[in-house]
Coordinates of C-alpha atoms and ligand atoms in Angstrom, one line a residue:
M53 CA 3.8 -0.7 8.5
C54 CA 3.3 -2.8 11.6
G55 CA 2.5 -6.5 11.1
I56 CA 0.9 -9.1 13.3
V57 CA 1.4 -12.9 13.2
A58 CA 0.0 -15.3 15.8
A59 CA -0.7 -19.0 16.1
L60 CA -2.3 -21.7 18.2
A61 CA -1.1 -25.1 17.0
A62 CA -0.2 -28.7 17.9
S63 CA 3.5 -28.2 17.3
D64 CA 6.0 -25.4 18.1
V65 CA 4.7 -22.2 16.6
T66 CA 8.0 -20.4 16.7
P67 CA 9.2 -21.3 13.2
F68 CA 5.8 -20.1 11.7
L69 CA 6.0 -16.8 13.7
I70 CA 9.5 -16.1 12.4
D71 CA 8.6 -17.1 8.9
G72 CA 5.4 -15.0 9.0
L73 CA 7.4 -11.9 10.2
R74 CA 9.8 -12.4 7.3
R75 CA 6.9 -12.4 4.9
L76 CA 5.7 -9.1 6.4
E77 CA 9.1 -7.5 6.2
Y78 CA 8.1 -5.8 2.9
R79 CA 5.6 -3.7 4.7
G80 CA 8.3 -1.6 6.4
Y81 CA 9.3 -1.9 10.0
D82 CA 12.1 -0.9 12.4
S83 CA 11.9 -3.5 15.2
A84 CA 10.4 -7.0 15.8
G85 CA 9.4 -9.2 18.6
L86 CA 7.5 -12.4 19.6
A87 CA 6.1 -14.0 22.7
V88 CA 5.2 -17.6 23.3
L89 CA 3.7 -19.6 26.1
E90 CA 5.4 -23.0 26.5
E91 CA 3.3 -26.1 27.5
G92 CA 3.0 -26.3 31.2
S93 CA 4.7 -23.0 31.9
A94 CA 3.2 -20.2 33.9
H95 CA 5.3 -17.6 32.2
I96 CA 5.3 -16.0 28.9
R97 CA 8.7 -15.9 27.1
R98 CA 9.3 -12.7 25.2
H99 CA 12.1 -11.7 22.7
R100 CA 12.5 -8.3 21.0
A101 CA 15.1 -6.8 18.7
V102 CA 15.7 -3.5 17.0
G103 CA 16.4 -3.9 13.3
R104 CA 15.7 -6.9 11.2
V105 CA 13.7 -10.0 11.9
A106 CA 17.0 -11.9 11.3
E107 CA 18.3 -10.3 14.6
L108 CA 15.2 -11.5 16.4
A109 CA 15.5 -15.0 14.9
K110 CA 19.1 -15.3 16.4
Q111 CA 17.7 -14.8 19.9
V112 CA 14.8 -17.2 19.7
G113 CA 15.5 -20.9 20.2
Q114 CA 13.1 -23.7 19.3
G115 CA 10.8 -24.9 22.1
E116 CA 7.5 -26.5 22.8
A117 CA 5.4 -23.5 22.4
G118 CA 2.0 -24.2 21.0
L119 CA 0.8 -20.6 21.4
G120 CA 2.5 -17.4 20.3
I121 CA 2.1 -13.8 19.0
A122 CA 4.6 -11.8 17.0
H123 CA 5.0 -8.3 15.5
T124 CA 7.0 -6.0 13.3
R125 CA 6.8 -2.4 14.5
W126 CA 6.9 0.8 12.5
A127 CA 7.4 3.5 15.1
T128 CA 4.6 6.0 15.7
H129 CA 4.5 6.6 19.4
G130 CA 8.0 6.5 20.8
A131 CA 11.4 6.0 19.3
V132 CA 12.8 2.9 17.7
T133 CA 14.0 1.1 20.9
E134 CA 13.7 -2.4 22.2
D135 CA 11.4 -1.1 25.1
N136 CA 9.0 0.2 22.5
A137 CA 9.0 -2.9 20.4
H138 CA 6.0 -5.3 20.7
P139 CA 4.8 -7.6 22.2
H140 CA 4.0 -5.5 25.3
L141 CA 3.7 -7.2 28.6
S142 CA 1.7 -6.4 31.8
V143 CA 2.6 -8.5 34.8
G144 CA 1.3 -8.6 38.4
Q145 CA -0.9 -10.5 40.9
G146 CA 0.0 -13.8 39.3
L147 CA -1.2 -12.8 35.8
E148 CA 0.9 -12.0 32.7
I149 CA -0.8 -10.4 29.7
C150 CA 1.0 -10.0 26.5
L151 CA -0.2 -8.4 23.3
V152 CA 0.7 -7.0 19.8
H153 CA -1.1 -4.1 18.2
N154 CA -1.3 -2.4 14.8
G155 CA -2.9 1.0 14.5
I156 CA -3.2 3.9 16.9
I157 CA -5.1 4.3 20.2
E158 CA -6.2 7.9 20.1
N159 CA -7.3 8.1 23.7
H160 CA -4.0 6.5 25.0
A161 CA -3.1 9.6 27.1
S162 CA -6.2 9.6 29.3
L163 CA -6.1 5.8 29.7
R164 CA -2.4 6.0 30.6
H165 CA -3.2 8.6 33.3
E166 CA -6.0 6.4 34.8
L167 CA -3.8 3.2 34.7
K168 CA -0.9 5.1 36.4
Q169 CA -3.3 6.1 39.2
A170 CA -4.2 2.5 39.5
G171 CA -0.6 1.7 40.1
Y172 CA 0.6 0.4 36.7
V173 CA 4.1 1.3 35.7
F174 CA 4.9 1.9 32.1
A175 CA 8.1 0.6 30.4
S176 CA 7.5 2.2 27.0
Q177 CA 6.2 5.3 25.3
T178 CA 3.8 3.4 23.1
D179 CA 0.1 3.6 23.0
T180 CA 0.0 -0.2 22.9
E181 CA 1.3 -0.7 26.4
V182 CA -1.8 1.1 27.6
V183 CA -3.9 -1.7 26.1
A184 CA -1.8 -4.4 27.7
H185 CA -2.3 -2.9 31.2
L186 CA -5.9 -2.3 30.6
L187 CA -6.4 -5.9 29.5
H188 CA -4.5 -7.0 32.6
Q189 CA -6.6 -4.9 34.9
T190 CA -9.8 -6.2 33.3
R191 CA -8.8 -9.9 33.1
L192 CA -8.2 -9.8 36.9
K193 CA -11.9 -8.9 37.3
T194 CA -13.3 -11.5 34.9
T195 CA -12.9 -15.2 34.3
D196 CA -12.7 -15.1 30.5
L197 CA -10.0 -13.5 28.3
L198 CA -12.4 -12.8 25.4
Q199 CA -14.9 -11.1 27.8
A200 CA -12.0 -9.0 29.1
L201 CA -11.0 -8.0 25.6
M202 CA -14.5 -7.0 24.8
M203 CA -14.6 -4.8 27.8
V204 CA -11.3 -3.2 26.8
Q205 CA -12.4 -2.7 23.2
R206 CA -15.3 -0.6 24.4
Q207 CA -12.8 1.8 26.0
L208 CA -10.6 2.2 23.0
Q209 CA -10.8 5.0 20.5
G210 CA -8.8 4.9 17.2
A211 CA -7.9 2.1 14.8
Y212 CA -6.5 -1.2 15.9
A213 CA -5.8 -4.9 15.3
I214 CA -4.9 -6.6 18.5
A215 CA -3.8 -10.2 19.4
A216 CA -3.3 -11.2 23.0
I217 CA -2.3 -14.1 25.2
S218 CA -2.5 -14.6 28.9
S219 CA -0.6 -16.8 31.4
K220 CA -3.9 -17.8 33.0
D221 CA -5.4 -18.9 29.6
P222 CA -2.7 -21.3 28.3
G223 CA -4.7 -22.6 25.3
T224 CA -6.3 -19.4 24.2
L225 CA -5.5 -16.7 21.7
V226 CA -7.8 -13.7 21.5
A227 CA -7.9 -10.9 18.9
T228 CA -10.0 -8.0 17.7
R229 CA -9.9 -5.4 15.0
L230 CA -11.3 -2.0 14.0
G231 CA -10.1 -0.1 11.0
A232 CA -7.0 -2.3 10.6
P233 CA -7.0 -5.7 9.0
L234 CA -6.8 -9.1 10.7
I235 CA -7.3 -12.4 9.0
L236 CA -7.7 -16.0 10.4
G237 CA -5.9 -18.8 8.6
L238 CA -7.5 -22.2 9.2
G239 CA -4.9 -24.9 9.2
H240 CA -5.2 -28.2 7.4
Q241 CA -5.4 -29.9 10.8
T242 CA -8.2 -28.9 13.1
T243 CA -5.5 -28.4 15.8
D244 CA -3.9 -25.4 14.0
V245 CA -5.2 -21.9 13.6
F246 CA -3.2 -18.9 12.5
L247 CA -3.8 -15.2 12.5
A248 CA -2.1 -12.3 10.6
S249 CA -2.7 -8.8 9.5
D250 CA -1.8 -9.7 5.9
A251 CA -2.7 -12.8 3.9
S252 CA 0.9 -13.1 2.6
A253 CA 2.0 -14.3 6.1
L254 CA -0.6 -17.1 6.1
V255 CA -0.3 -18.6 2.7
S256 CA 2.6 -20.9 3.6
Q257 CA 0.2 -22.7 5.9
T258 CA -3.3 -22.4 4.3
Q259 CA -5.4 -20.8 1.6
D260 CA -8.6 -21.0 3.8
L261 CA -9.0 -17.5 5.3
V262 CA -11.6 -15.8 7.4
Y263 CA -11.5 -12.0 7.1
L264 CA -12.6 -10.4 10.4
E265 CA -15.0 -7.5 10.1
D266 CA -14.7 -4.2 11.9
G267 CA -15.4 -4.6 15.6
D268 CA -15.2 -8.4 15.5
L269 CA -13.7 -10.3 18.4
V270 CA -12.4 -13.8 18.2
A271 CA -11.2 -16.4 20.7
L272 CA -9.3 -19.5 19.5
S273 CA -9.1 -22.0 22.3
R274 CA -8.5 -25.7 23.0
E275 CA -9.1 -27.9 26.0
A276 CA -5.8 -29.7 26.0
S277 CA -2.4 -29.4 24.4
G278 CA -2.6 -30.5 20.8
G279 CA -6.4 -30.6 20.9
V280 CA -8.9 -29.4 18.4
V281 CA -9.1 -25.6 18.3
Q282 CA -12.5 -24.1 18.9
R283 CA -13.4 -20.7 17.3
R284 CA -15.7 -18.2 19.0
L285 CA -16.4 -15.2 16.9
L286 CA -18.4 -12.2 18.2
D287 CA -19.4 -9.0 16.4
R288 CA -19.1 -5.6 17.9
S289 CA -22.4 -5.9 19.8
G290 CA -21.2 -9.2 21.4
Q291 CA -23.5 -11.4 19.3
T292 CA -22.0 -14.7 18.0
V293 CA -21.5 -14.4 14.3
E294 CA -20.1 -16.6 11.4
R295 CA -17.8 -15.1 8.8
P296 CA -17.4 -16.9 5.5
I297 CA -14.3 -19.0 4.8
Q298 CA -12.7 -17.6 1.6
Q299 CA -10.1 -19.4 -0.5
T300 CA -7.3 -17.0 -1.4
S301 CA -5.7 -17.4 -4.8
L302 CA -2.5 -16.0 -3.3
S303 CA 0.2 -18.7 -3.0
A304 CA 3.5 -18.9 -1.3
D305 CA 5.1 -18.8 -4.8
D306 CA 3.4 -15.4 -5.6
V307 CA 5.3 -13.8 -2.9
A308 CA 8.7 -15.5 -3.6
L309 CA 11.5 -13.5 -5.1
G310 CA 12.6 -16.1 -7.7
P311 CA 15.6 -15.2 -9.8
Y312 CA 15.4 -11.4 -9.3
G313 CA 17.7 -9.3 -7.1
H314 CA 14.9 -7.4 -5.5
Y315 CA 11.1 -7.4 -5.4
M316 CA 11.1 -4.0 -7.1
Q317 CA 13.0 -5.4 -10.1
K318 CA 10.7 -8.5 -10.2
E319 CA 7.7 -6.3 -10.1
M320 CA 8.9 -3.9 -12.8
F321 CA 9.5 -6.9 -15.1
E322 CA 6.1 -8.4 -14.2
Q323 CA 4.4 -5.3 -15.6
P324 CA 3.6 -6.7 -19.1
G325 CA 1.9 -9.8 -17.5
A326 CA 0.2 -7.7 -14.9
L327 CA -1.2 -5.4 -17.6
A328 CA -2.3 -8.3 -19.7
N329 CA -4.1 -9.9 -16.7
T330 CA -5.8 -6.6 -15.8
L331 CA -7.0 -6.0 -19.4
E332 CA -7.8 -9.6 -20.2
M333 CA -11.6 -9.5 -19.8
V334 CA -11.9 -6.4 -21.9
V335 CA -9.6 -7.0 -24.8
G336 CA -10.9 -10.6 -24.9
A337 CA -14.6 -9.5 -25.1
N338 CA -13.6 -6.9 -27.8
S339 CA -16.0 -4.4 -26.3
L340 CA -16.4 -2.2 -23.3
S341 CA -19.1 -2.7 -20.8
A342 CA -20.0 -0.8 -17.6
S343 CA -20.6 -4.1 -15.9
L344 CA -16.8 -4.4 -15.6
F345 CA -17.1 -2.0 -12.7
G346 CA -20.0 -3.7 -10.9
Q347 CA -23.6 -4.6 -11.5
S348 CA -25.1 -1.1 -10.9
A349 CA -22.3 0.7 -12.7
A350 CA -24.3 1.4 -15.9
S351 CA -27.0 3.3 -14.0
V352 CA -24.4 5.1 -11.8
F353 CA -22.3 6.1 -14.8
A354 CA -25.4 7.3 -16.6
Q355 CA -26.1 9.8 -13.8
T356 CA -22.4 10.9 -13.3
E357 CA -21.7 14.5 -14.1
H358 CA -18.5 15.0 -12.1
V359 CA -15.6 12.8 -10.9
L360 CA -13.7 13.1 -7.6
I361 CA -10.6 11.0 -7.3
L362 CA -9.1 10.4 -3.8
A363 CA -5.8 8.7 -3.2
C364 CA -2.3 8.9 -1.7
G365 CA 1.3 8.6 -3.0
T366 CA 1.8 6.8 -6.3
S367 CA -2.0 6.1 -6.5
F368 CA -2.6 9.8 -6.3
H369 CA -0.3 10.2 -9.4
A370 CA -2.4 7.6 -11.2
G371 CA -5.4 9.8 -10.4
L372 CA -3.7 12.9 -11.8
V373 CA -3.1 11.1 -15.1
A374 CA -6.7 9.9 -15.2
R375 CA -8.0 13.4 -15.1
Y376 CA -6.6 14.1 -18.5
W377 CA -8.3 11.0 -19.9
L378 CA -11.6 11.6 -18.2
E379 CA -11.8 15.2 -19.3
S380 CA -10.6 14.6 -22.9
L381 CA -12.4 11.3 -23.6
A382 CA -15.5 11.4 -21.5
H383 CA -15.8 15.2 -21.2
L384 CA -16.4 14.8 -17.4
P385 CA -15.0 17.4 -15.1
C386 CA -12.6 15.8 -12.7
T387 CA -11.1 16.8 -9.4
V388 CA -8.1 14.8 -8.0
E389 CA -7.3 15.3 -4.3
I390 CA -4.8 13.9 -1.9
A391 CA -6.9 11.8 0.5
S392 CA -5.3 13.2 3.7
E393 CA -6.1 16.8 2.6
Y394 CA -9.6 16.1 1.4
R395 CA -10.7 14.4 4.6
Y396 CA -10.1 17.5 6.7
R397 CA -11.1 20.1 4.1
Q398 CA -14.5 21.8 4.1
S399 CA -15.3 21.1 0.4
V400 CA -18.5 21.7 -1.4
P401 CA -19.9 18.4 -2.6
L402 CA -21.1 18.6 -6.2
P403 CA -24.3 16.6 -7.0
K404 CA -24.0 13.6 -9.3
T405 CA -20.4 13.0 -8.3
L406 CA -18.7 9.6 -8.8
V407 CA -16.1 9.2 -6.0
I408 CA -13.2 7.1 -7.2
T409 CA -10.6 5.9 -4.7
I410 CA -7.4 4.4 -6.0
S411 CA -5.2 2.2 -3.8
Q412 CA -2.8 -0.7 -4.3
S413 CA -3.4 -2.1 -0.8
G414 CA -6.9 -1.0 -0.1
E415 CA -5.9 -0.4 3.5
T416 CA -4.4 3.1 3.4
A417 CA -5.9 4.8 6.4
D418 CA -6.2 8.3 4.8
T419 CA -7.9 6.9 1.7
L420 CA -10.4 4.9 3.7
A421 CA -11.1 8.0 5.9
A422 CA -11.4 10.2 2.8
L423 CA -14.0 7.8 1.3
E424 CA -16.0 7.9 4.6
H425 CA -15.8 11.7 4.6
A426 CA -17.1 11.8 1.0
K427 CA -20.0 9.5 2.0
S428 CA -20.8 11.7 5.0
Q429 CA -21.0 14.6 2.5
G430 CA -23.8 12.8 0.8
L431 CA -21.6 11.4 -2.1
S432 CA -22.9 7.9 -2.2
Q433 CA -21.7 6.7 -5.6
T434 CA -18.3 5.2 -4.9
L435 CA -15.9 3.2 -7.1
A436 CA -12.6 1.6 -5.7
I437 CA -9.7 0.8 -8.0
C438 CA -7.7 -1.6 -6.0
N439 CA -5.2 -4.5 -6.1
V440 CA -6.4 -6.5 -3.1
P441 CA -9.8 -8.2 -3.5
E442 CA -10.5 -8.7 0.2
S443 CA -9.4 -5.2 1.3
S444 CA -11.3 -2.7 3.4
L445 CA -11.6 -0.3 0.5
I446 CA -13.2 -2.8 -1.8
R447 CA -15.7 -3.7 0.9
A448 CA -16.5 0.0 1.6
S449 CA -17.2 0.9 -2.0
S450 CA -20.3 0.1 -4.1
L451 CA -18.5 -0.3 -7.4
R452 CA -15.1 -1.8 -7.9
F453 CA -12.4 -2.7 -10.4
L454 CA -9.6 -5.0 -9.4
T455 CA -6.2 -4.4 -10.9
R456 CA -4.7 -7.9 -11.3
A457 CA -1.1 -7.0 -10.7
G458 CA -0.5 -9.8 -8.1
P459 CA 1.1 -9.0 -4.7
E460 CA 3.3 -6.0 -4.7
I461 CA 6.1 -6.3 -2.1
G462 CA 8.6 -3.5 -3.0
V463 CA 7.8 -0.3 -1.1
A464 CA 8.2 1.7 -4.3
S465 CA 5.1 1.0 -6.3
T466 CA 5.6 0.0 -9.9
K467 CA 3.2 -2.6 -11.4
A468 CA 0.4 -1.4 -9.2
F469 CA 0.8 2.0 -10.8
T470 CA 0.8 0.9 -14.4
T471 CA -2.2 -1.4 -13.8
Q472 CA -4.1 1.4 -12.1
L473 CA -3.5 3.5 -15.2
A474 CA -4.8 0.7 -17.4
A475 CA -7.9 0.5 -15.2
L476 CA -8.5 4.2 -15.3
F477 CA -8.1 4.3 -19.0
L478 CA -10.7 1.6 -19.4
L479 CA -13.0 3.6 -17.1
S480 CA -12.5 6.7 -19.1
L481 CA -13.3 4.9 -22.3
T482 CA -16.4 3.2 -20.7
L483 CA -17.7 6.6 -19.5
A484 CA -17.0 8.1 -22.9
K485 CA -18.9 5.3 -24.5
G486 CA -21.9 5.7 -22.2
R487 CA -22.0 9.4 -22.9
Q488 CA -22.0 8.9 -26.7
R489 CA -18.5 10.4 -27.0
L490 CA -16.8 7.3 -28.4
S491 CA -17.6 5.9 -31.8
A492 CA -17.5 2.2 -32.5
A493 CA -14.3 2.7 -34.6
E494 CA -12.6 4.7 -31.8
E495 CA -13.6 2.0 -29.3
Q496 CA -12.0 -0.7 -31.5
S497 CA -8.9 1.4 -32.1
H498 CA -8.4 1.9 -28.4
L499 CA -8.9 -1.8 -27.7
T500 CA -6.3 -2.6 -30.3
A501 CA -3.8 -0.2 -28.7
L502 CA -4.5 -1.8 -25.3
R503 CA -3.9 -5.3 -26.8
H504 CA -0.4 -4.1 -27.9
L505 CA 0.4 -2.4 -24.6
P506 CA 2.1 -5.4 -22.8
A507 CA 4.4 -6.0 -25.8
A508 CA 5.3 -2.3 -26.0
L509 CA 6.1 -2.3 -22.3
K510 CA 8.4 -5.3 -22.8
T511 CA 10.3 -3.3 -25.4
V512 CA 10.8 -0.5 -22.9
L513 CA 12.0 -2.9 -20.3
A514 CA 14.5 -4.4 -22.7
A515 CA 16.2 -1.0 -22.7
E516 CA 17.1 -1.4 -19.0
S517 CA 20.8 -1.3 -19.6
A518 CA 20.6 2.1 -21.2
F519 CA 18.8 3.6 -18.2
A520 CA 21.2 1.7 -15.8
G521 CA 23.9 3.5 -17.8
W522 CA 22.6 6.9 -16.8
A523 CA 22.4 5.8 -13.1
G524 CA 26.1 6.2 -12.5
R525 CA 25.8 9.9 -13.3
F526 CA 23.3 10.5 -10.6
V527 CA 25.0 8.6 -7.7
Q528 CA 27.0 11.6 -6.5
K529 CA 24.2 14.1 -7.0
S530 CA 22.1 15.6 -4.2
H531 CA 19.2 16.9 -6.2
A532 CA 17.4 16.2 -9.5
L533 CA 14.6 17.9 -11.4
F534 CA 12.0 16.1 -13.4
L535 CA 10.0 17.8 -16.2
G536 CA 7.0 16.9 -18.1
R537 CA 4.0 18.6 -19.8
G538 CA 0.4 17.8 -20.1
I539 CA -0.5 14.2 -19.2
H540 CA 3.2 13.5 -18.7
Y541 CA 3.5 16.0 -15.9
P542 CA 2.1 13.5 -13.4
I543 CA 4.6 11.0 -14.8
A544 CA 7.4 13.4 -14.0
L545 CA 5.9 13.7 -10.4
E546 CA 6.0 9.9 -10.2
G547 CA 9.6 9.7 -11.5
A548 CA 10.7 12.2 -8.8
L549 CA 8.8 10.3 -6.1
K550 CA 10.5 7.0 -7.2
L551 CA 14.0 8.6 -7.0
K552 CA 13.3 10.1 -3.6
E553 CA 11.8 7.0 -2.1
I554 CA 14.7 4.6 -2.8
S555 CA 17.8 6.7 -3.7
Y556 CA 17.2 9.4 -1.0
I557 CA 18.2 12.0 -3.6
H558 CA 16.1 15.1 -3.3
A559 CA 14.0 15.3 -6.5
E560 CA 11.2 17.6 -7.6
A561 CA 9.0 17.5 -10.5
Y562 CA 7.6 20.5 -12.4
A563 CA 5.3 21.1 -15.3
A564 CA 8.0 22.3 -17.8
G565 CA 6.1 25.5 -18.5
E566 CA 6.6 26.5 -14.8
L567 CA 10.4 26.3 -15.1
K568 CA 11.0 30.0 -15.6
H569 CA 8.7 30.8 -12.6
G570 CA 11.2 29.5 -10.1
P571 CA 13.0 26.2 -10.5
L572 CA 15.2 27.6 -13.3
A573 CA 17.1 29.4 -10.6
L574 CA 18.3 26.0 -9.3
V575 CA 19.7 24.8 -12.6
D576 CA 23.4 24.4 -12.9
A577 CA 25.8 21.6 -13.8
E578 CA 25.1 19.8 -10.4
M579 CA 21.4 19.5 -11.1
P580 CA 20.5 16.7 -13.4
V581 CA 17.2 17.4 -15.3
V582 CA 15.2 14.5 -16.5
A583 CA 12.6 15.3 -19.2
V584 CA 9.7 13.1 -20.3
A585 CA 9.5 13.9 -24.0
P586 CA 6.8 12.1 -25.9
N587 CA 6.2 12.9 -29.6
D588 CA 2.9 14.7 -28.8
Q589 CA 1.4 18.1 -29.5
L590 CA 3.3 19.7 -26.6
L591 CA 6.7 18.5 -27.9
E592 CA 7.9 21.9 -29.4
K593 CA 6.8 23.7 -26.2
L594 CA 8.8 21.2 -24.1
R595 CA 11.8 21.6 -26.5
S596 CA 11.8 25.4 -25.8
N597 CA 11.7 24.7 -22.0
L598 CA 14.7 22.3 -22.3
E599 CA 16.7 24.9 -24.3
E600 CA 16.2 27.2 -21.2
V601 CA 17.9 24.4 -19.1
R602 CA 20.8 23.9 -21.6
A603 CA 21.4 27.7 -21.8
R604 CA 22.0 27.6 -18.0
G605 CA 24.5 24.7 -18.2
G606 CA 22.1 22.1 -16.9
E607 CA 22.7 18.4 -17.7
L608 CA 19.6 17.0 -19.5
Y609 CA 18.4 13.4 -19.6
V610 CA 15.6 13.1 -22.2
I611 CA 13.3 10.1 -22.5
A612 CA 11.9 10.6 -25.9
D613 CA 9.8 8.9 -28.5
Q614 CA 11.0 7.9 -32.0
G615 CA 10.9 11.0 -34.3
T616 CA 11.4 13.6 -31.6
R617 CA 14.8 14.7 -33.1
F618 CA 16.7 15.2 -29.9
E619 CA 20.4 14.9 -30.9
P620 CA 22.6 13.7 -28.1
A621 CA 25.4 16.2 -27.4
E622 CA 27.6 17.4 -24.6
G623 CA 25.2 17.7 -21.6
L624 CA 22.3 16.2 -23.5
H625 CA 21.6 12.5 -23.1
V626 CA 18.7 11.0 -25.0
I627 CA 17.1 7.5 -25.0
E628 CA 14.3 6.9 -27.5
L629 CA 11.5 4.6 -26.7
G630 CA 9.2 3.3 -29.6
D631 CA 6.7 5.3 -31.6
H632 CA 4.5 7.6 -29.7
A633 CA 1.7 5.6 -28.0
G634 CA -0.9 8.3 -28.0
L635 CA -3.1 8.4 -25.0
L636 CA -1.4 5.3 -23.5
S637 CA 2.0 7.0 -23.6
P638 CA 2.2 7.7 -19.8
I639 CA 2.0 4.0 -19.1
L640 CA 5.2 3.5 -21.2
H641 CA 7.1 6.6 -20.2
V642 CA 6.9 5.9 -16.5
V643 CA 8.9 2.6 -16.8
P644 CA 12.3 4.3 -17.6
L645 CA 11.8 6.4 -14.6
Q646 CA 11.2 3.4 -12.4
L647 CA 14.3 1.7 -13.9
L648 CA 16.4 4.8 -13.4
A649 CA 15.4 5.1 -9.7
Y650 CA 16.1 1.4 -9.2
H651 CA 19.6 1.6 -10.6
V652 CA 20.5 4.8 -8.8
A653 CA 19.4 3.2 -5.5
L654 CA 21.4 0.1 -6.3
A655 CA 24.5 2.1 -7.1
R656 CA 24.1 4.0 -3.8
N657 CA 23.9 0.6 -2.0
H658 CA 20.4 1.1 -0.6
D659 CA 18.0 -1.5 0.5
V660 CA 15.8 -1.0 -2.5
D661 CA 12.8 -3.0 -1.3
K662 CA 12.8 -1.5 2.2
P663 CA 13.7 2.1 2.0
R664 CA 14.4 3.9 5.3
N665 CA 11.4 5.4 7.2
L666 CA 8.9 4.2 4.6
A667 CA 6.2 1.6 4.8
K668 CA 4.4 -0.3 2.1
S669 CA 0.9 0.0 3.5
V670 CA 0.2 3.0 5.6
T671 CA -2.5 1.9 7.9
V672 CA -2.2 4.8 10.3
E673 CA -3.0 8.5 9.7
Ligands
G6P222 C1 2.7 4.2 0.8 C2 3.6 3.4 -0.2 C3 3.4 4.0 -1.6 C4 1.9 4.1 -2.0 C5 1.1 4.8 -0.9 C6 -0.4 4.6 -1.1 O1 3.3 5.5 0.9 O2 4.9 3.4 0.2 O3 4.1 3.2 -2.5 O4 1.8 4.7 -3.2 O5 1.4 4.3 0.4 O6 -0.7 3.3 -1.0 P1 -2.0 2.6 -1.6 O7 -1.9 1.1 -1.1 O8 -3.2 3.2 -1.0 O9 -1.9 2.6 -3.1

């Protein structure tokens, strides 16, 4: 989704702005732009380009600009055009205002109407340009850019992160946020301060970060060129506040590609390490404790009688898997719901519900809104399972578990998913233990299985070439069907999602028992059917379903466990993983589906890490 980078520094900020935009490319975007104010100039210099940051970089020369803002846009209001790209400019009466914006201004239509009546002419279809003109109009009536931004903020409805500069305020950068992240990076020199919507754009410069809170406004300013930057921070009521400086553990190396072809490939192969990191505290301690999820978790868990899971995309699929564990291990009834549906549904809140949100980024707008909706329904016990410690979701939840997958850059989520599953399995075991449904021997046997999980996953990854071998047979196909049963049905859903996201092949997943209730009509030689076939109690049921496919001439690709006795034959391709991994089997069986999607997308020459139309972190509704 959209990204913001900005800086006020003693030297030319252009190289940092371009580098920052490159580091945000992974979030998904369709155009980019930057604006700088050169020393001694009364005019803002702006460059914009449709397409990649590399296109923008070609236009932008080096200069003497100590102040600048930059943006990657993911179109919401208005098509992908240069006119709609940020920064947006408002010029008149000797004043130039330029700003970048993430999020959505919900009341943009009424504001646009008022501004047009006041004589402002619009050059784009964006909601952002409204804010630029409003800030221009307000700054003309005030003497202070921060004051003007505060007055504008009070008129805005929606979610936003905004950074702005003005030709009348040559040493000043102002910014505000509400419902969309914005982070200050304090340079090693007191003369340099940076700003970005994502820490990964800042870590090349500094590890000292200040996370702005909802409603905060900040002015960074200096008296003279190259002088010390002063920081003025106000909360939403206009009171001066301090926000803590936090040291991020994220380094520039964490977000480097290294020897891999794509971030998705890197992240698939990081899964054994990511799982080991996520499980470290538990398997090391050799026992499960509710305190893993927060100080008050033991008392919250003791009262829990129902679980409600809210999430989007891949994280939603993790929730669907978790339902099987929570119900079978902890005997807790569990509902899993797509966050964007839940937030607008008139549901009946059950008492003693634990609300679990799952999110890689912790910034997904629908998940955050669903959590707020749950709270407004009186559901106050909330647990976030999330990969980003400083995220909005973590801050909005009373209990938390951090997956320790490290930064995930590829749009198609891989290591975030498997670490979410590990976290949810730990949670299910912990709840089961608290409810006296887990004997000491069972606890130890599950912990042993978890200890072996990273190695088992390495073995699956080692079979990459076998799955890559299947990819060639999918390249020319337009559709694919994924089948699974029981706890592997959500894994089939995730496999279909992976294929859709990066190969653009239409893929659907079905619980295999549903085949004859509709999708069987689609099966012919042109429809590859991928089956997730662990050696579990549903194997024989699944085998019968697969026979139905073969009888209709369908081409089957079976991902089996050892001992499942699928014999490869004409139209029947089989790859066996290791022995059946019991309850942990979904964590292993999803990996071949990730590898398959990756290799099909490669074979179709797609930009694997930046699939068309998609964004990594969906911070708008
Ligand atoms: C986007 C991403 C998906 C992700 C989903 C939820 O659609 O492309 O990969 O699963 O958002 O994101 P979250 O950060 O909340 O897990």
